[in-house]
XYZ file of N, CA and C in Angstrom:
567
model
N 0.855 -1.171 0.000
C 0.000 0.000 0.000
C 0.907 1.243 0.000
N 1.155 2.289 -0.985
C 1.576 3.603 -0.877
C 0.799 4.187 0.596
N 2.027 5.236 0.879
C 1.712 6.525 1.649
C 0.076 6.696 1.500
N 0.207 7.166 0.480
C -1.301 7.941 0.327
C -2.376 7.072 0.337
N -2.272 6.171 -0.174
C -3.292 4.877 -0.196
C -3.621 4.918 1.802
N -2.506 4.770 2.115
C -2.722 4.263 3.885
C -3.118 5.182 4.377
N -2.537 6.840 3.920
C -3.395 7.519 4.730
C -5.050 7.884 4.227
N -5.836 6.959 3.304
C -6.694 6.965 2.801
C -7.381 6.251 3.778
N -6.709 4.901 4.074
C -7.467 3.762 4.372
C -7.665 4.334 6.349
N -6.927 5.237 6.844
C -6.714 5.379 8.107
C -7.605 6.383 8.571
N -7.754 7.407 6.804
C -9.038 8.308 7.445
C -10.403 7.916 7.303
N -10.542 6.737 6.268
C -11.721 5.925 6.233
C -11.796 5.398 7.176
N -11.141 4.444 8.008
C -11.766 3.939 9.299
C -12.200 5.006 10.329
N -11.398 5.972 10.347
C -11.698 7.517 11.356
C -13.341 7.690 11.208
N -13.589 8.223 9.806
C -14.284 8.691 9.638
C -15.830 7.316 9.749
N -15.573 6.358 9.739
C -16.543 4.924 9.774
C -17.267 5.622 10.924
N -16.987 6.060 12.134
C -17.458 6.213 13.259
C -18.202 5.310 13.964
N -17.665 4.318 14.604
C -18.600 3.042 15.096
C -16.953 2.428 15.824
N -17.409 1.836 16.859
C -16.387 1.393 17.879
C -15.817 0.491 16.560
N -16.219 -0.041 15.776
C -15.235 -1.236 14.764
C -14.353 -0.562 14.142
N -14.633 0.340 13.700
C -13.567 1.178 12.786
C -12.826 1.849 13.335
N -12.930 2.226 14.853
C -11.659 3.105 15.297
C -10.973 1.556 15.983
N -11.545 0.956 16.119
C -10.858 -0.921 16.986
C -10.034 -1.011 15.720
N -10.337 -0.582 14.189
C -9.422 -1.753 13.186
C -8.598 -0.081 12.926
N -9.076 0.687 13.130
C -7.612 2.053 13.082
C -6.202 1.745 13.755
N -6.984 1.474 14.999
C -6.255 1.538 16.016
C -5.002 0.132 15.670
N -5.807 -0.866 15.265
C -4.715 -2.347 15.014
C -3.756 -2.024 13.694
N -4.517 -1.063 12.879
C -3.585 -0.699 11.326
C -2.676 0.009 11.387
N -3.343 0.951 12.177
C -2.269 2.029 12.272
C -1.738 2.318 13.749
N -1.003 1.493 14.424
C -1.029 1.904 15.886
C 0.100 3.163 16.419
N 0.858 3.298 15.213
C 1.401 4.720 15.753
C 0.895 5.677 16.048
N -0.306 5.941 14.963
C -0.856 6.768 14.861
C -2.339 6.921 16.212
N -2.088 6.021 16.342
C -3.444 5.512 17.875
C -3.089 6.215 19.099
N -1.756 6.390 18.926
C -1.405 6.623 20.979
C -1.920 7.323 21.305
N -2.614 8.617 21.041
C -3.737 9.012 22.079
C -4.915 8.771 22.323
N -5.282 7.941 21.080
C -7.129 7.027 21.265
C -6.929 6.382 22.278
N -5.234 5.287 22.188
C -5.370 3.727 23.043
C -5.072 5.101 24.542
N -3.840 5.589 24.348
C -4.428 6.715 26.389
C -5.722 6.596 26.914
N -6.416 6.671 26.324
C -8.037 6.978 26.693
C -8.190 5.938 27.283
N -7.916 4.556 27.039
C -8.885 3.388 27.523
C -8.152 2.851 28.937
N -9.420 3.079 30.035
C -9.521 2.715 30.988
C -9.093 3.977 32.060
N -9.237 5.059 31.459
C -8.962 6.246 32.431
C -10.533 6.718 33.085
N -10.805 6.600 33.939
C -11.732 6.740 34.769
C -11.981 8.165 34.557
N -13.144 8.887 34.932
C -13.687 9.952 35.759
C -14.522 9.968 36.600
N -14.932 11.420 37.119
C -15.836 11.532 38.060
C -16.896 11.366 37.901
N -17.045 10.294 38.930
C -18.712 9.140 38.890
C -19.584 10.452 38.591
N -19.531 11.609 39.017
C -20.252 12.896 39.473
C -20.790 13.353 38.179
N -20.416 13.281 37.298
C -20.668 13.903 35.631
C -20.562 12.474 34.632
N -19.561 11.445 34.954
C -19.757 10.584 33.972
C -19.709 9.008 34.165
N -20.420 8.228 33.449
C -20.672 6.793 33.800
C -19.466 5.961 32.989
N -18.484 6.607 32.057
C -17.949 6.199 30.929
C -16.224 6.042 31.471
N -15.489 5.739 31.100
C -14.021 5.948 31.114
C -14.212 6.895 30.239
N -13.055 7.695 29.694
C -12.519 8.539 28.311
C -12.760 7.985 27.291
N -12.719 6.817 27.111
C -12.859 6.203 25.554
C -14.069 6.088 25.231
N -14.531 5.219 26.327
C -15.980 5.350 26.137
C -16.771 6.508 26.455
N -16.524 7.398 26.964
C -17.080 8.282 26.185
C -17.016 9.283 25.179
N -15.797 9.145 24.744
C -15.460 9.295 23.355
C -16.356 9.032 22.174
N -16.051 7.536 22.516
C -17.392 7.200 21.284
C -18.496 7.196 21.584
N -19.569 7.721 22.623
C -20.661 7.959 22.864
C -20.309 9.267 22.398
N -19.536 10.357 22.476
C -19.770 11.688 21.861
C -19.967 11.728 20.499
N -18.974 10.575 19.518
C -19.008 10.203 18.317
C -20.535 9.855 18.109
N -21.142 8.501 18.385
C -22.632 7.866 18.320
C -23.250 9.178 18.311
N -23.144 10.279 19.265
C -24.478 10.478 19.191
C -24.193 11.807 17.843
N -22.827 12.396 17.286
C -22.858 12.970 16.003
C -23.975 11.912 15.315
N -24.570 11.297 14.471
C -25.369 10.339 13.977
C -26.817 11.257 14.455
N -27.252 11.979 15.794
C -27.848 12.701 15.972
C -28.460 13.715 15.414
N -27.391 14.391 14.794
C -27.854 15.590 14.396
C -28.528 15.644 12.949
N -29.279 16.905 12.521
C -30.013 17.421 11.745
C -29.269 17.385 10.275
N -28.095 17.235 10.600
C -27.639 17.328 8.900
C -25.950 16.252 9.469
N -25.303 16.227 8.216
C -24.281 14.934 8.375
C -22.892 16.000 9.301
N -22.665 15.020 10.128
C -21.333 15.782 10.638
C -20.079 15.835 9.512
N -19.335 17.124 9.500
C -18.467 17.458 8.914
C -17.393 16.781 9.414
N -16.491 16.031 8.528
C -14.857 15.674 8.939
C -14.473 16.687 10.420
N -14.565 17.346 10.013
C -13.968 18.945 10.915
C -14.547 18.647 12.344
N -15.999 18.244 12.640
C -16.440 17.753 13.473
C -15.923 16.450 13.881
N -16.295 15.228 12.993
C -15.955 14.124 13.574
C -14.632 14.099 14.156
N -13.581 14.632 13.852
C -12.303 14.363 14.182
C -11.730 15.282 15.597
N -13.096 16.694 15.768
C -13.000 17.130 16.805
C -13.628 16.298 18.196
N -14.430 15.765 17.954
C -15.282 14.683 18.735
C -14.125 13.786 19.261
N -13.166 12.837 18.104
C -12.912 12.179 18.381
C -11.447 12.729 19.034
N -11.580 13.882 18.879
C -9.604 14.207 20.015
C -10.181 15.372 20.964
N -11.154 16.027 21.087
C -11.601 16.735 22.145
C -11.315 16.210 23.883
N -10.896 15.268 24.005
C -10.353 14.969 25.183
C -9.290 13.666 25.049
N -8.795 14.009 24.415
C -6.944 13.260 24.220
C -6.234 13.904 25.620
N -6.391 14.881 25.832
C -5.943 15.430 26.867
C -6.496 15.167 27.993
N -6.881 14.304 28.501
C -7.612 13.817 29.489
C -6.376 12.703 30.508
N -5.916 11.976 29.699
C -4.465 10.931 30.657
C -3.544 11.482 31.061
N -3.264 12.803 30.295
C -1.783 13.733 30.974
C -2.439 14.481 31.922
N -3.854 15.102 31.937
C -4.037 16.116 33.183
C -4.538 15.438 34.274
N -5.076 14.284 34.235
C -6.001 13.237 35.049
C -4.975 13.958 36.808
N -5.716 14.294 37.437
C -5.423 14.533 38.725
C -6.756 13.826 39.847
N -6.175 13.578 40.770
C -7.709 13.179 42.433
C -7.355 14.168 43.118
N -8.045 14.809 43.654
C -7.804 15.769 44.942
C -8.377 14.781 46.188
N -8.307 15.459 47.577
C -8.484 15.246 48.569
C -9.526 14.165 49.363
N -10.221 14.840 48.254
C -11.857 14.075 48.801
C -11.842 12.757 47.783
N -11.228 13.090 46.857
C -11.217 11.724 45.788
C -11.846 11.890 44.895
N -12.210 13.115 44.605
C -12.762 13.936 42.984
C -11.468 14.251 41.872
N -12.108 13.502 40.968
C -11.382 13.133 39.777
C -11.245 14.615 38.969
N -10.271 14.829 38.903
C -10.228 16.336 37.757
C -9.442 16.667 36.742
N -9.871 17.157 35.416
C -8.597 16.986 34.272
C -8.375 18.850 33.706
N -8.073 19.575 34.865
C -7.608 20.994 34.670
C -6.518 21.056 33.503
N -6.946 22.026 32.152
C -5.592 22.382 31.270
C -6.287 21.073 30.356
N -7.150 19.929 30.372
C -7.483 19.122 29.469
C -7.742 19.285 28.056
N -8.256 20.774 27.998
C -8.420 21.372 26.802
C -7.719 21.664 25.853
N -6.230 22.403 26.258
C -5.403 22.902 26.269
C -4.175 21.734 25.558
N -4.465 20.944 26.250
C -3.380 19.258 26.194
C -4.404 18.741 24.958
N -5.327 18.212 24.787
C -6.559 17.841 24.014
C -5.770 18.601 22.233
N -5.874 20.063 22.370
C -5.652 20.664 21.524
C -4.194 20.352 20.981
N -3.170 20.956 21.387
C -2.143 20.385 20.900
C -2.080 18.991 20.599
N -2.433 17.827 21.518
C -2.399 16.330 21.027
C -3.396 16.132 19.838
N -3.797 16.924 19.269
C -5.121 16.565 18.048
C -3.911 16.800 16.618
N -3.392 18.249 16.996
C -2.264 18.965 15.931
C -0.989 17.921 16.282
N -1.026 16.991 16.879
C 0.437 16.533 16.402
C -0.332 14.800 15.773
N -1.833 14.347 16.176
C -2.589 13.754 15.332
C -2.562 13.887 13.953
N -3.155 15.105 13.711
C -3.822 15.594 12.369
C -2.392 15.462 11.415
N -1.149 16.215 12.388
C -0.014 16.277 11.095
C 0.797 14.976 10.942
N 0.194 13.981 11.151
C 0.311 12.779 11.339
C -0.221 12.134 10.318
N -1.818 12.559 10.319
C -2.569 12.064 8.929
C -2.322 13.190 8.076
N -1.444 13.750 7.998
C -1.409 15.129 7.077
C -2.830 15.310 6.414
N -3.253 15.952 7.785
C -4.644 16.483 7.382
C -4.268 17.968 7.014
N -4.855 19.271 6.335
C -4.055 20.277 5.737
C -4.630 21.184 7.189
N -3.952 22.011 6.972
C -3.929 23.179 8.184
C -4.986 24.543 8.540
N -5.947 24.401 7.656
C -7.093 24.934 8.028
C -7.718 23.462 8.569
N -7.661 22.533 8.541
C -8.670 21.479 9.301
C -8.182 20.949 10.593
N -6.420 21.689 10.335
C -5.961 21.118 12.207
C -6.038 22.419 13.138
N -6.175 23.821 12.080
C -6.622 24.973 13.127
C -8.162 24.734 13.883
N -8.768 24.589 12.726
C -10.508 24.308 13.363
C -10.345 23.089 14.517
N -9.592 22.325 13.997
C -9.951 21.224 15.127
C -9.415 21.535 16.700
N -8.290 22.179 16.396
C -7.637 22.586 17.141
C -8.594 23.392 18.133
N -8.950 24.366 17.687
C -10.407 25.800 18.844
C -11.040 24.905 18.813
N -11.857 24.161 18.408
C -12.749 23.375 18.733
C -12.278 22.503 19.684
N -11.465 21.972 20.300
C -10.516 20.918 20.993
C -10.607 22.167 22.236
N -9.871 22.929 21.889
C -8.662 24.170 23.209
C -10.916 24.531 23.609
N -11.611 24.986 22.928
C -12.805 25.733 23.528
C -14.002 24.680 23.485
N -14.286 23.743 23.744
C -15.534 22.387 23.895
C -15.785 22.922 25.160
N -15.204 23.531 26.272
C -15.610 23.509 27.872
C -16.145 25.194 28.552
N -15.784 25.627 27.068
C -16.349 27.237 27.361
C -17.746 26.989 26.924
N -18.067 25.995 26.130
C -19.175 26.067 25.266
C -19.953 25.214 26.504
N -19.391 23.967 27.154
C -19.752 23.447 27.793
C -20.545 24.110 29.371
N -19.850 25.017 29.777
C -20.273 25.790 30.574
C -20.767 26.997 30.803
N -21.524 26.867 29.432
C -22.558 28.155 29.430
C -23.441 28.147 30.166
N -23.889 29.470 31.236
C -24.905 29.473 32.007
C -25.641 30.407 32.159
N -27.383 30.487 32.189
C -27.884 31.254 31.860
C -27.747 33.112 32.906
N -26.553 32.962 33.274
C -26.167 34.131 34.321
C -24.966 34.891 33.248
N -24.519 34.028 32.154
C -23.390 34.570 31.258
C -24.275 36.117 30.657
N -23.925 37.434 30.572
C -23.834 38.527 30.034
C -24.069 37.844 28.388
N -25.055 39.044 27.606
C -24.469 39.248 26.304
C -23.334 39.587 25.904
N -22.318 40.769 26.746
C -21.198 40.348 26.370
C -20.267 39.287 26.126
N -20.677 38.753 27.172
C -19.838 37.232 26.937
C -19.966 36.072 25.917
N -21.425 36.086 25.468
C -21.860 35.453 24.840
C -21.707 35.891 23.245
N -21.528 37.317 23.299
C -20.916 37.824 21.621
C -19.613 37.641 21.721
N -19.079 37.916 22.703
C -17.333 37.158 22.850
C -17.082 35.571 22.038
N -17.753 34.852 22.809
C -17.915 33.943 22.205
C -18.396 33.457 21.081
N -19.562 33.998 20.208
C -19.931 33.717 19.191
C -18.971 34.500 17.975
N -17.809 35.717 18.407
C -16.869 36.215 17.613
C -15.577 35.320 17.759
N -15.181 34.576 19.154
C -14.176 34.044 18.735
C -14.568 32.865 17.663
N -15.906 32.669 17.908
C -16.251 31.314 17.298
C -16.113 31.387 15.577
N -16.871 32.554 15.153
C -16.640 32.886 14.164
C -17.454 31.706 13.112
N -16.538 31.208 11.968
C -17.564 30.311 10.746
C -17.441 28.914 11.880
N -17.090 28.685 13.059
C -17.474 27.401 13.845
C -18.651 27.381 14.942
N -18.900 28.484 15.145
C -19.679 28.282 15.973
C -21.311 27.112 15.781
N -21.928 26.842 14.937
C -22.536 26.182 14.520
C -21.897 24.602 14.960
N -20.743 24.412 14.431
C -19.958 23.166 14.903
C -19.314 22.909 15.977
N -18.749 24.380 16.870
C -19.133 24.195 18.305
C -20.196 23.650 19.204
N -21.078 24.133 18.792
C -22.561 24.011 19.692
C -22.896 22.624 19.515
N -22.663 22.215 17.983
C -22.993 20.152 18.015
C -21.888 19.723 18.553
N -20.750 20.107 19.070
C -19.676 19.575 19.392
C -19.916 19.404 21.205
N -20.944 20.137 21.348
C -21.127 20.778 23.161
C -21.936 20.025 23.339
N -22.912 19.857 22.664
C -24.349 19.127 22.270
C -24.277 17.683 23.016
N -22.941 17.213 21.753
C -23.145 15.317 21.719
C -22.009 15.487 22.897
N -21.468 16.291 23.204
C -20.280 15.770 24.807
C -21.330 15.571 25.654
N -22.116 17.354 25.947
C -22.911 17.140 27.255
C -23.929 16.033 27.079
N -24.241 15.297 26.153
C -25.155 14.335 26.309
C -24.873 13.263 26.862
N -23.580 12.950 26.125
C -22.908 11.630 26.667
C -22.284 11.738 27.795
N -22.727 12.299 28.643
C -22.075 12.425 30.356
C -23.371 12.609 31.006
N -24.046 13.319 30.394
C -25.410 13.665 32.245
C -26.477 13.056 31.440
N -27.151 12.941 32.164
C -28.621 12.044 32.043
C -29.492 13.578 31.391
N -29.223 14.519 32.372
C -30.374 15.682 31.751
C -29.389 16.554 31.283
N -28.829 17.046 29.913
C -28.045 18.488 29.732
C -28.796 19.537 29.322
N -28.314 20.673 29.625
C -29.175 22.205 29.469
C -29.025 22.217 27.876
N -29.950 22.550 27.053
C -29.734 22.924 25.924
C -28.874 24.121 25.643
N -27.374 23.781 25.328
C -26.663 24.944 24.731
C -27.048 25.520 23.555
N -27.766 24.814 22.411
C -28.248 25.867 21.399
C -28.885 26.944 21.964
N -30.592 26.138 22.700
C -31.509 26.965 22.986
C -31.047 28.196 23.918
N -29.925 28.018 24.611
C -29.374 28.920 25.426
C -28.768 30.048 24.795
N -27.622 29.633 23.856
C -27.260 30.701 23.425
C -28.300 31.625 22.490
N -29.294 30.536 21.536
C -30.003 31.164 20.505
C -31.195 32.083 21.431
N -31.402 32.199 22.509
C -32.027 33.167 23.699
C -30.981 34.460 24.046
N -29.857 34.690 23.473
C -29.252 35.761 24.234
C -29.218 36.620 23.012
């Protein structure tokens, strides 16, 4: 198989989205895996989630399949590295609450040394990238946030914001039983 052929066959399984196709990514290409395989078996807080990292990884993936129109590459691949950064920040505090401070931050860079991996081109590892570094600003919108804050945000967001909000969407789903609607929230301010 040429270069290009493999990195064909590596973004086709990516993009398959179904635990089989990132299971036969992961066996094809395992260099390219080390931050999917990090994920498996890293716990969080019972408090927000029922899942390890991986699994809920691909429950954030499943529920893209959700939405109103087909998820964009740009999306799926943010879904699927939006918390890569989750095994390097993994901290317990005191009481024994699980916390991954800077996850975003780690998430983001580990996606850009992903993407230039699959030499994905560099408008699709910037997007993935804000979308990666900002999933938890989006995540913690609350209806006490200012319009300022909320045009802050919809300017850094810029032509993503639309793919932010499904990106906030299928996380907060796949962790709480009830999540606040972030569309309806922001599309109210």
């Amino acid at each position: 198989m040429t270069p290009l052929e493999s990195l064909a066959r590596a973004l086709q399984l990516l993009l398959t989205w179904d635990s089989s196709g990132l299971e036969q990514f992961c066996t094809e290409f395992p260099a390219l895996a080390e931050s999917i395989l990090a994920m498996k078996g890293v716990t969080q807080d019972s408090r927000h989630h029922t899942l390890d990292v991986y699994g809920h990884t691909l429950s954030v993936v499943s529920k893209l399949s959700l939405l109103s129109t087909p998820p964009s590459p740009v999306l799926q691949l943010a879904a699927l590295c939006h918390d890569f950064g989750k095994p390097k920040t993994r901290t317990v505090d005191e009481n024994g609450h699980i916390h991954f401070y800077g996850h975003e931050d780690v998430s983001a860079d580990l996606a850009c040394t992903f993407l230039e991996n699959l030499e994905c081109g560099w408008r699709m590892m910037q997007d993935v990238m804000w979308l990666c570094a900002n999933h938890m600003r989006i995540n913690n919108y609350h209806s006490t946030w200012g319009p300022r804050a909320v045009r802050r945000l919809v300017k850094d967001a810029g032509g993503l914001l639309q793919t932010a909000l499904d990106l906030s969407l299928a996380d907060l789903q796949s962790h709480r039983l009830e999540s606040p609607s972030v569309q309806q929230a922001l599309a109210n301010r």
